[in-house]
Amino acid sequence: MPYSIKSSKSALAMLAAGMLGTFSLPDQVQAAEIELLASFRPSALDPTRNAFQNDTPNTGICQTNPNTCDMGAGAKRSFLTPITVEYGPFVVGAPESQQATFTIPAQWRDVEIRHENGESAVVKFRLTLFGARYELPRPASNITGAANMVLGHQSLWRGSSWVYTPPPCTFSGVGGVAERTYSFAWTTSDPIIHECTKSALHNFESMRVVNVSYAYEMNSPNPLAMRNGVYTGSLRLRVGQGGDISFGENGTPSESELILKFTLTVAHEFQVNFPSASPQVNLAPIGGWEQWTQYGKAPSSLRQELPFSLTSSSPFSVALRCEHDAGEGCGIAENVSGTVVPLDVDLTMPGMTETATNRPARNYLLRREHADTDPMFAPDGYLVGRPSNLRFAVNGAGLTEMLSRPGTQWQGDVTIVFDTEL
């Protein structure tokens, strides 16, 4: 009885033809692209781990100040952007819009990722921290008349120093000072849009913000419910006044768009091991033929169980293929007359659930392929070498027919197809 296993920069232009007059080209769209990578590969050493691993290289604030970021479960990581921002001039008493304003989109966003076959899943994503360094045109002590550089930075801004973060942002613990520069990181504790402003207490001509980076949280979908392969998607954040990321009316960013490109790779493991490459099933009564041959007592069933081991971290279908059809299932045929009796084939796989009914895969009766799809089964975790079995049986009228023909032989091939669509 054989079995088988299937197992960016872009520019817009206007074209004028046959027309007199003038026209102008729109500004180029400066787009910064960031790659965010994650993967799922099951591990026999940790079969309970059913989550994606973040494979994105850690750059920016979480790399230079790792204590600032939580590197535990649901780790926060950061990415460095090429964004620079030119500010100025700063005028004491000017509206907040003309001060140092930072808008950080900290709310959760749904990002659709799509498999090459069209299937999709959703990644939840949010920014949790903003880090950068500001550069002054001259030492802060010269601007403020302070005695030293620390006092210079402290007396430059309303609220005393840059570390006293304007709400709703909060201070992360990062603060690095030099004569003309200040490195910092502000956190966004709540999943809302944060607009945070520092106002100058002294007039000065300009300021430049560099090393702009963002820490983030990413909640990936359940990989056990996803197909093998690569899923891709993107999140486009507008940068500039009125955009998702803004630096206020007084700040001019070098980029007008930040494109976050998501690539999630799923590499499931799947293996079905039978005792032999072509296992044989010999149907017999429970306890043997003695009651029939010596006492004429008819058995209630002819059956045999065929054990196998299952390793899987992904859903798969199971299909029944028959040499001899019998109703919606398979049959076995008498060698001479060709008479066919039904053969029941049922499947038990502990830890697997039939997806249509959400019922455990226990004594699940298999049917032949027909207009409906083959049943799908999903694991409740990463199953490693899970003992399972197929049970073959002839019962009822089929058994009565066989017993009415003593000395005959009945046989047929049944193929069980485990298909993960890998």
GROMACS .gro file of C-alpha atoms in nm:
model
  422
    1MET     CA    1   0.000   0.000   0.000
    2PRO     CA    2   0.214   0.294  -0.119
    3TYR     CA    3   0.202   0.643   0.018
    4SER     CA    4   0.350   0.968  -0.102
    5ILE     CA    5   0.450   1.305   0.043
    6LYS     CA    6   0.422   1.623  -0.153
    7SER     CA    7   0.573   1.731   0.053
    8SER     CA    8   1.418   5.546  -0.420
    9LYS     CA    9   1.437   5.826  -0.577
   10SER     CA   10   1.171   5.919  -0.828
   11ALA     CA   11   1.094   6.230  -1.023
   12LEU     CA   12   0.772   6.354  -1.178
   13ALA     CA   13   0.784   6.541  -1.505
   14MET     CA   14   0.529   6.722  -1.718
   15LEU     CA   15   0.524   6.698  -2.095
   16ALA     CA   16   0.414   6.993  -2.307
   17ALA     CA   17   0.367   6.927  -2.676
   18GLY     CA   18   0.243   7.175  -2.935
   19MET     CA   19   0.194   7.441  -2.668
   20LEU     CA   20   0.349   7.781  -2.613
   21GLY     CA   21   0.430   7.899  -2.264
   22THR     CA   22   0.629   7.779  -1.967
   23PHE     CA   23   0.599   7.501  -1.716
   24SER     CA   24   0.799   7.382  -1.417
   25LEU     CA   25   0.906   7.040  -1.299
   26PRO     CA   26   0.787   6.933  -0.954
   27ASP     CA   27   1.050   6.877  -0.688
   28GLN     CA   28   1.213   6.537  -0.674
   29VAL     CA   29   1.081   6.294  -0.416
   30GLN     CA   30   1.368   6.198  -0.189
   31ALA     CA   31   1.284   5.858  -0.043
   32ALA     CA   32   1.486   5.677   0.223
   33GLU     CA   33   1.439   5.300   0.226
   34ILE     CA   34   1.488   5.081   0.533
   35GLU     CA   35   1.488   4.699   0.518
   36LEU     CA   36   1.322   4.518   0.809
   37LEU     CA   37   1.385   4.142   0.815
   38ALA     CA   38   1.236   3.857   1.019
   39SER     CA   39   1.226   3.479   0.983
   40PHE     CA   40   1.070   3.169   1.131
   41ARG     CA   41   1.262   2.843   1.137
   42PRO     CA   42   1.139   2.584   1.388
   43SER     CA   43   1.391   2.438   1.629
   44ALA     CA   44   1.378   2.093   1.786
   45LEU     CA   45   1.576   2.242   2.076
   46ASP     CA   46   1.292   2.486   2.145
   47PRO     CA   47   0.970   2.343   1.999
   48THR     CA   48   0.751   2.587   2.196
   49ARG     CA   49   0.896   2.889   2.013
   50ASN     CA   50   0.628   2.981   1.763
   51ALA     CA   51   0.731   3.335   1.673
   52PHE     CA   52   0.936   3.519   1.415
   53GLN     CA   53   1.293   3.615   1.490
   54ASN     CA   54   1.396   3.972   1.415
   55ASP     CA   55   1.690   3.952   1.173
   56THR     CA   56   1.724   4.325   1.107
   57PRO     CA   57   2.074   4.454   1.186
   58ASN     CA   58   2.055   4.684   1.486
   59THR     CA   59   2.164   5.036   1.388
   60GLY     CA   60   2.111   5.377   1.541
   61ILE     CA   61   2.023   5.454   1.902
   62CYS     CA   62   1.974   5.093   2.021
   63GLN     CA   63   2.314   4.998   1.883
   64THR     CA   64   2.504   5.286   2.040
   65ASN     CA   65   2.303   5.281   2.365
   66PRO     CA   66   2.182   4.921   2.410
   67ASN     CA   67   2.066   4.981   2.767
   68THR     CA   68   1.810   5.222   2.630
   69CYS     CA   69   1.628   4.946   2.444
   70ASP     CA   70   1.465   4.635   2.580
   71MET     CA   71   1.643   4.339   2.419
   72GLY     CA   72   1.420   4.075   2.577
   73ALA     CA   73   1.106   3.915   2.435
   74GLY     CA   74   0.938   4.148   2.188
   75ALA     CA   75   1.272   4.321   2.157
   76LYS     CA   76   1.291   4.685   2.059
   77ARG     CA   77   1.544   4.754   1.789
   78SER     CA   78   1.631   5.066   1.601
   79PHE     CA   79   1.726   5.166   1.249
   80LEU     CA   80   1.941   5.459   1.142
   81THR     CA   81   1.802   5.679   0.865
   82PRO     CA   82   1.983   5.912   0.623
   83ILE     CA   83   1.749   6.195   0.725
   84THR     CA   84   1.909   6.527   0.819
   85VAL     CA   85   1.711   6.833   0.921
   86GLU     CA   86   1.809   7.199   0.879
   87TYR     CA   87   1.657   7.442   1.134
   88GLY     CA   88   1.669   7.815   1.167
   89PRO     CA   89   1.668   8.083   1.260
   90PHE     CA   90   1.547   8.051   1.620
   91VAL     CA   91   1.381   8.362   1.760
   92VAL     CA   92   1.288   8.394   2.126
   93GLY     CA   93   0.910   8.427   2.166
   94ALA     CA   94   0.832   8.290   1.820
   95PRO     CA   95   0.534   8.050   1.794
   96GLU     CA   96   0.598   7.683   1.874
   97SER     CA   97   0.573   7.603   1.504
   98GLN     CA   98   0.894   7.802   1.456
   99GLN     CA   99   1.079   7.618   1.733
  100ALA     CA  100   1.229   7.266   1.742
  101THR     CA  101   0.924   7.045   1.691
  102PHE     CA  102   0.930   6.670   1.631
  103THR     CA  103   0.628   6.463   1.528
  104ILE     CA  104   0.668   6.089   1.589
  105PRO     CA  105   0.400   5.846   1.459
  106ALA     CA  106   0.393   5.611   1.758
  107GLN     CA  107   0.051   5.459   1.692
  108TRP     CA  108   0.017   5.094   1.589
  109ARG     CA  109  -0.016   5.045   1.215
  110ASP     CA  110  -0.124   4.736   1.020
  111VAL     CA  111   0.114   4.643   0.740
  112GLU     CA  112  -0.004   4.386   0.489
  113ILE     CA  113   0.261   4.140   0.378
  114ARG     CA  114   0.197   3.916   0.081
  115HIS     CA  115   0.327   3.578  -0.035
  116GLU     CA  116   0.421   3.534  -0.400
  117ASN     CA  117   0.107   3.323  -0.449
  118GLY     CA  118  -0.111   3.609  -0.326
  119GLU     CA  119  -0.182   3.495   0.030
  120SER     CA  120  -0.147   3.772   0.285
  121ALA     CA  121  -0.086   3.831   0.655
  122VAL     CA  122  -0.065   4.139   0.876
  123VAL     CA  123   0.231   4.280   1.069
  124LYS     CA  124   0.161   4.531   1.346
  125PHE     CA  125   0.425   4.801   1.373
  126ARG     CA  126   0.493   5.117   1.575
  127LEU     CA  127   0.778   5.357   1.648
  128THR     CA  128   0.871   5.374   2.016
  129LEU     CA  129   1.174   5.604   2.039
  130PHE     CA  130   1.332   5.888   1.847
  131GLY     CA  131   1.707   5.945   1.868
  132ALA     CA  132   1.934   6.202   1.701
  133ARG     CA  133   2.206   6.462   1.755
  134TYR     CA  134   2.167   6.836   1.712
  135GLU     CA  135   2.455   7.048   1.590
  136LEU     CA  136   2.481   7.422   1.660
  137PRO     CA  137   2.661   7.675   1.436
  138ARG     CA  138   2.883   7.771   1.731
  139PRO     CA  139   2.935   7.654   2.089
  140ALA     CA  140   2.625   7.675   2.308
  141SER     CA  141   2.823   7.873   2.568
  142ASN     CA  142   2.894   8.142   2.306
  143ILE     CA  143   2.526   8.164   2.215
  144THR     CA  144   2.407   8.188   2.576
  145GLY     CA  145   2.707   8.354   2.740
  146ALA     CA  146   2.733   8.062   2.984
  147ALA     CA  147   3.054   7.973   3.166
  148ASN     CA  148   3.094   7.628   3.011
  149MET     CA  149   2.944   7.403   2.748
  150VAL     CA  150   2.712   7.211   2.987
  151LEU     CA  151   2.559   7.531   3.123
  152GLY     CA  152   2.543   7.660   2.766
  153HIS     CA  153   2.320   7.373   2.652
  154GLN     CA  154   2.116   7.388   2.974
  155SER     CA  155   2.040   7.757   2.934
  156LEU     CA  156   1.972   7.743   2.561
  157TRP     CA  157   1.627   7.585   2.585
  158ARG     CA  158   1.311   7.656   2.778
  159GLY     CA  159   1.261   7.397   3.055
  160SER     CA  160   1.637   7.371   3.121
  161SER     CA  161   1.841   7.152   2.891
  162TRP     CA  162   1.738   6.914   2.618
  163VAL     CA  163   1.711   6.614   2.855
  164TYR     CA  164   1.401   6.765   3.017
  165THR     CA  165   1.186   6.627   2.744
  166PRO     CA  166   0.872   6.813   2.636
  167PRO     CA  167   0.554   6.609   2.684
  168PRO     CA  168   0.415   6.381   2.557
  169CYS     CA  169   0.770   6.253   2.487
  170THR     CA  170   0.975   6.123   2.782
  171PHE     CA  171   1.346   6.116   2.854
  172SER     CA  172   1.512   5.783   2.772
  173GLY     CA  173   1.830   5.830   2.974
  174VAL     CA  174   2.047   5.915   2.672
  175GLY     CA  175   2.225   6.251   2.670
  176GLY     CA  176   2.569   6.320   2.526
  177VAL     CA  177   2.703   6.674   2.530
  178ALA     CA  178   2.989   6.853   2.350
  179GLU     CA  179   3.054   7.220   2.280
  180ARG     CA  180   2.841   7.238   1.968
  181THR     CA  181   2.642   6.912   1.980
  182TYR     CA  182   2.393   6.722   2.193
  183SER     CA  183   2.296   6.355   2.142
  184PHE     CA  184   1.957   6.250   2.274
  185ALA     CA  185   1.674   5.997   2.262
  186TRP     CA  186   1.307   6.057   2.344
  187THR     CA  187   1.063   5.775   2.408
  188THR     CA  188   0.700   5.747   2.300
  189SER     CA  189   0.544   5.544   2.576
  190ASP     CA  190   0.184   5.559   2.453
  191PRO     CA  191   0.073   5.431   2.112
  192ILE     CA  192  -0.038   5.774   1.992
  193ILE     CA  193   0.107   6.041   1.766
  194HIS     CA  194   0.365   6.239   1.967
  195GLU     CA  195   0.432   6.604   1.884
  196CYS     CA  196   0.708   6.735   2.111
  197THR     CA  197   0.855   7.087   2.103
  198LYS     CA  198   1.157   7.255   2.263
  199SER     CA  199   1.160   7.637   2.254
  200ALA     CA  200   1.479   7.843   2.242
  201LEU     CA  201   1.563   8.097   2.515
  202HIS     CA  202   1.825   8.270   2.298
  203ASN     CA  203   1.826   8.388   1.940
  204PHE     CA  204   2.059   8.196   1.711
  205GLU     CA  205   2.083   8.152   1.340
  206SER     CA  206   2.044   7.778   1.276
  207MET     CA  207   2.062   7.419   1.398
  208ARG     CA  208   2.120   7.090   1.219
  209VAL     CA  209   1.982   6.752   1.330
  210VAL     CA  210   2.172   6.439   1.218
  211ASN     CA  211   2.194   6.067   1.306
  212VAL     CA  212   1.816   6.040   1.304
  213SER     CA  213   1.710   5.691   1.417
  214TYR     CA  214   1.394   5.524   1.543
  215ALA     CA  215   1.338   5.229   1.773
  216TYR     CA  216   1.035   5.016   1.692
  217GLU     CA  217   0.815   4.731   1.802
  218MET     CA  218   0.689   4.475   1.552
  219ASN     CA  219   0.421   4.216   1.625
  220SER     CA  220   0.440   3.954   1.354
  221PRO     CA  221   0.161   3.712   1.259
  222ASN     CA  222   0.146   3.349   1.370
  223PRO     CA  223   0.398   3.165   1.149
  224LEU     CA  224   0.230   2.829   1.211
  225ALA     CA  225  -0.064   2.952   1.005
  226MET     CA  226   0.151   3.078   0.719
  227ARG     CA  227   0.273   2.908   0.404
  228ASN     CA  228   0.641   2.838   0.341
  229GLY     CA  229   0.818   3.113   0.153
  230VAL     CA  230   0.883   3.487   0.155
  231TYR     CA  231   0.626   3.752   0.245
  232THR     CA  232   0.691   4.115   0.154
  233GLY     CA  233   0.520   4.445   0.219
  234SER     CA  234   0.597   4.810   0.284
  235LEU     CA  235   0.493   5.105   0.497
  236ARG     CA  236   0.537   5.451   0.348
  237LEU     CA  237   0.574   5.738   0.594
  238ARG     CA  238   0.558   6.093   0.460
  239VAL     CA  239   0.836   6.314   0.597
  240GLY     CA  240   0.799   6.690   0.629
  241GLN     CA  241   0.543   6.947   0.733
  242GLY     CA  242   0.199   6.783   0.759
  243GLY     CA  243   0.345   6.434   0.707
  244ASP     CA  244   0.360   6.127   0.929
  245ILE     CA  245   0.705   6.240   1.047
  246SER     CA  246   0.745   6.614   1.083
  247PHE     CA  247   1.009   6.851   1.218
  248GLY     CA  248   0.785   7.157   1.237
  249GLU     CA  249   0.764   7.459   1.010
  250ASN     CA  250   1.117   7.557   1.108
  251GLY     CA  251   1.276   7.223   1.011
  252THR     CA  252   1.355   7.117   0.656
  253PRO     CA  253   1.431   6.743   0.622
  254SER     CA  254   1.657   6.604   0.351
  255GLU     CA  255   1.405   6.329   0.267
  256SER     CA  256   1.036   6.355   0.190
  257GLU     CA  257   0.949   5.990   0.240
  258LEU     CA  258   1.062   5.703   0.460
  259ILE     CA  259   0.982   5.362   0.312
  260LEU     CA  260   0.996   5.066   0.550
  261LYS     CA  261   1.026   4.744   0.349
  262PHE     CA  262   0.927   4.426   0.534
  263THR     CA  263   1.059   4.083   0.436
  264LEU     CA  264   0.942   3.788   0.647
  265THR     CA  265   1.070   3.440   0.559
  266VAL     CA  266   0.890   3.124   0.667
  267ALA     CA  267   1.088   2.798   0.652
  268HIS     CA  268   0.872   2.522   0.794
  269GLU     CA  269   0.988   2.170   0.865
  270PHE     CA  270   0.775   1.876   0.753
  271GLN     CA  271   0.845   1.504   0.766
  272VAL     CA  272   0.634   1.188   0.769
  273ASN     CA  273   0.815   0.863   0.854
  274PHE     CA  274   0.655   0.523   0.804
  275PRO     CA  275   0.813   0.192   0.911
  276SER     CA  276   0.905   0.121   0.550
  277ALA     CA  277   0.901   0.292   0.212
  278SER     CA  278   0.603   0.084   0.094
  279PRO     CA  279   0.421  -0.037   0.405
  280GLN     CA  280   0.192  -0.340   0.373
  281VAL     CA  281  -0.141  -0.368   0.552
  282ASN     CA  282  -0.279  -0.715   0.632
  283LEU     CA  283  -0.635  -0.698   0.760
  284ALA     CA  284  -0.728  -0.941   1.036
  285PRO     CA  285  -0.977  -0.970   1.324
  286ILE     CA  286  -0.874  -0.833   1.661
  287GLY     CA  287  -0.714  -1.132   1.836
  288GLY     CA  288  -0.658  -1.325   1.512
  289TRP     CA  289  -0.859  -1.574   1.301
  290GLU     CA  290  -0.890  -1.853   1.558
  291GLN     CA  291  -1.248  -1.774   1.661
  292TRP     CA  292  -1.351  -1.791   1.295
  293THR     CA  293  -1.149  -2.092   1.179
  294GLN     CA  294  -1.211  -2.313   1.485
  295TYR     CA  295  -1.549  -2.199   1.616
  296GLY     CA  296  -1.713  -2.032   1.317
  297LYS     CA  297  -1.763  -1.709   1.511
  298ALA     CA  298  -1.766  -1.417   1.268
  299PRO     CA  299  -1.540  -1.124   1.356
  300SER     CA  300  -1.695  -0.779   1.400
  301SER     CA  301  -1.422  -0.612   1.193
  302LEU     CA  302  -1.108  -0.671   0.991
  303ARG     CA  303  -0.847  -0.404   1.064
  304GLN     CA  304  -0.487  -0.299   1.106
  305GLU     CA  305  -0.321   0.016   1.233
  306LEU     CA  306  -0.020   0.158   1.053
  307PRO     CA  307   0.193   0.379   1.280
  308PHE     CA  308   0.404   0.670   1.158
  309SER     CA  309   0.584   0.969   1.310
  310LEU     CA  310   0.503   1.328   1.217
  311THR     CA  311   0.724   1.637   1.232
  312SER     CA  312   0.551   1.957   1.128
  313SER     CA  313   0.528   2.327   1.201
  314SER     CA  314   0.279   2.415   0.929
  315PRO     CA  315  -0.070   2.327   0.808
  316PHE     CA  316  -0.104   2.054   0.548
  317SER     CA  317  -0.376   1.864   0.365
  318VAL     CA  318  -0.428   1.489   0.357
  319ALA     CA  319  -0.581   1.328   0.050
  320LEU     CA  320  -0.698   0.975  -0.024
  321ARG     CA  321  -0.630   0.813  -0.362
  322CYS     CA  322  -0.769   0.471  -0.452
  323GLU     CA  323  -0.701   0.186  -0.693
  324HIS     CA  324  -1.061   0.072  -0.633
  325ASP     CA  325  -1.325   0.333  -0.560
  326ALA     CA  326  -1.605   0.251  -0.317
  327GLY     CA  327  -1.851   0.529  -0.253
  328GLU     CA  328  -1.660   0.831  -0.118
  329GLY     CA  329  -1.374   0.611  -0.004
  330CYS     CA  330  -1.154   0.330  -0.123
  331GLY     CA  331  -1.221  -0.040  -0.151
  332ILE     CA  332  -1.046  -0.371  -0.186
  333ALA     CA  333  -1.134  -0.616  -0.465
  334GLU     CA  334  -1.167  -0.994  -0.476
  335ASN     CA  335  -0.902  -1.126  -0.717
  336VAL     CA  336  -1.126  -1.347  -0.932
  337SER     CA  337  -1.470  -1.186  -0.943
  338GLY     CA  338  -1.352  -0.827  -0.904
  339THR     CA  339  -1.614  -0.763  -0.635
  340VAL     CA  340  -1.523  -0.450  -0.435
  341VAL     CA  341  -1.604  -0.392  -0.068
  342PRO     CA  342  -1.557  -0.059   0.113
  343LEU     CA  343  -1.241   0.004   0.315
  344ASP     CA  344  -1.252   0.264   0.590
  345VAL     CA  345  -0.932   0.466   0.632
  346ASP     CA  346  -0.910   0.696   0.931
  347LEU     CA  347  -0.630   0.912   1.061
  348THR     CA  348  -0.512   1.006   1.411
  349MET     CA  349  -0.248   1.279   1.460
  350PRO     CA  350  -0.220   1.407   1.820
  351GLY     CA  351  -0.155   1.780   1.830
  352MET     CA  352  -0.321   1.842   1.493
  353THR     CA  353  -0.660   2.008   1.439
  354GLU     CA  354  -0.887   1.984   1.137
  355THR     CA  355  -0.916   2.349   1.036
  356ALA     CA  356  -1.272   2.347   0.897
  357THR     CA  357  -1.428   2.216   1.220
  358ASN     CA  358  -1.154   2.300   1.472
  359ARG     CA  359  -1.176   1.943   1.598
  360PRO     CA  360  -0.877   1.728   1.696
  361ALA     CA  361  -0.746   1.493   1.427
  362ARG     CA  362  -0.856   1.175   1.605
  363ASN     CA  363  -1.005   0.883   1.409
  364TYR     CA  364  -1.067   1.122   1.121
  365LEU     CA  365  -1.232   0.933   0.834
  366LEU     CA  366  -1.062   1.011   0.502
  367ARG     CA  367  -1.260   1.046   0.180
  368ARG     CA  368  -1.161   1.033  -0.183
  369GLU     CA  369  -1.080   1.351  -0.373
  370HIS     CA  370  -1.396   1.508  -0.508
  371ALA     CA  371  -1.536   1.855  -0.574
  372ASP     CA  372  -1.464   1.968  -0.219
  373THR     CA  373  -1.111   2.042  -0.110
  374ASP     CA  374  -0.907   1.791   0.082
  375PRO     CA  375  -0.915   1.839   0.460
  376MET     CA  376  -0.654   2.070   0.609
  377PHE     CA  377  -0.486   2.008   0.944
  378ALA     CA  378  -0.294   2.262   1.153
  379PRO     CA  379  -0.049   2.189   1.440
  380ASP     CA  380  -0.097   2.336   1.786
  381GLY     CA  381   0.278   2.400   1.797
  382TYR     CA  382   0.596   2.265   1.644
  383LEU     CA  383   0.547   1.886   1.647
  384VAL     CA  384   0.867   1.681   1.654
  385GLY     CA  385   0.843   1.307   1.583
  386ARG     CA  386   0.482   1.296   1.706
  387PRO     CA  387   0.352   0.931   1.707
  388SER     CA  388   0.048   0.905   1.477
  389ASN     CA  389  -0.135   0.631   1.292
  390LEU     CA  390  -0.358   0.532   1.005
  391ARG     CA  391  -0.625   0.269   1.066
  392PHE     CA  392  -0.765   0.051   0.787
  393ALA     CA  393  -1.084  -0.149   0.843
  394VAL     CA  394  -1.359  -0.342   0.667
  395ASN     CA  395  -1.688  -0.343   0.857
  396GLY     CA  396  -2.059  -0.418   0.817
  397ALA     CA  397  -2.193  -0.537   0.484
  398GLY     CA  398  -1.847  -0.539   0.328
  399LEU     CA  399  -1.719  -0.778   0.592
  400THR     CA  400  -2.028  -1.001   0.549
  401GLU     CA  401  -1.956  -1.019   0.176
  402MET     CA  402  -1.594  -1.121   0.236
  403LEU     CA  403  -1.686  -1.389   0.490
  404SER     CA  404  -1.935  -1.537   0.245
  405ARG     CA  405  -1.644  -1.620   0.016
  406PRO     CA  406  -1.398  -1.828   0.219
  407GLY     CA  407  -1.063  -1.897   0.057
  408THR     CA  408  -1.064  -1.579  -0.153
  409GLN     CA  409  -0.804  -1.302  -0.164
  410TRP     CA  410  -0.886  -0.933  -0.152
  411GLN     CA  411  -0.646  -0.652  -0.224
  412GLY     CA  412  -0.606  -0.295  -0.342
  413ASP     CA  413  -0.367  -0.004  -0.335
  414VAL     CA  414  -0.441   0.302  -0.123
  415THR     CA  415  -0.231   0.618  -0.148
  416ILE     CA  416  -0.226   0.878   0.130
  417VAL     CA  417  -0.100   1.217   0.013
  418PHE     CA  418   0.036   1.456   0.278
  419ASP     CA  419   0.067   1.790   0.102
  420THR     CA  420   0.227   2.094   0.268
  421GLU     CA  421   0.243   2.277  -0.068
  422LEU     CA  422   0.609   2.357   0.008
   0.00000   0.00000   0.00000
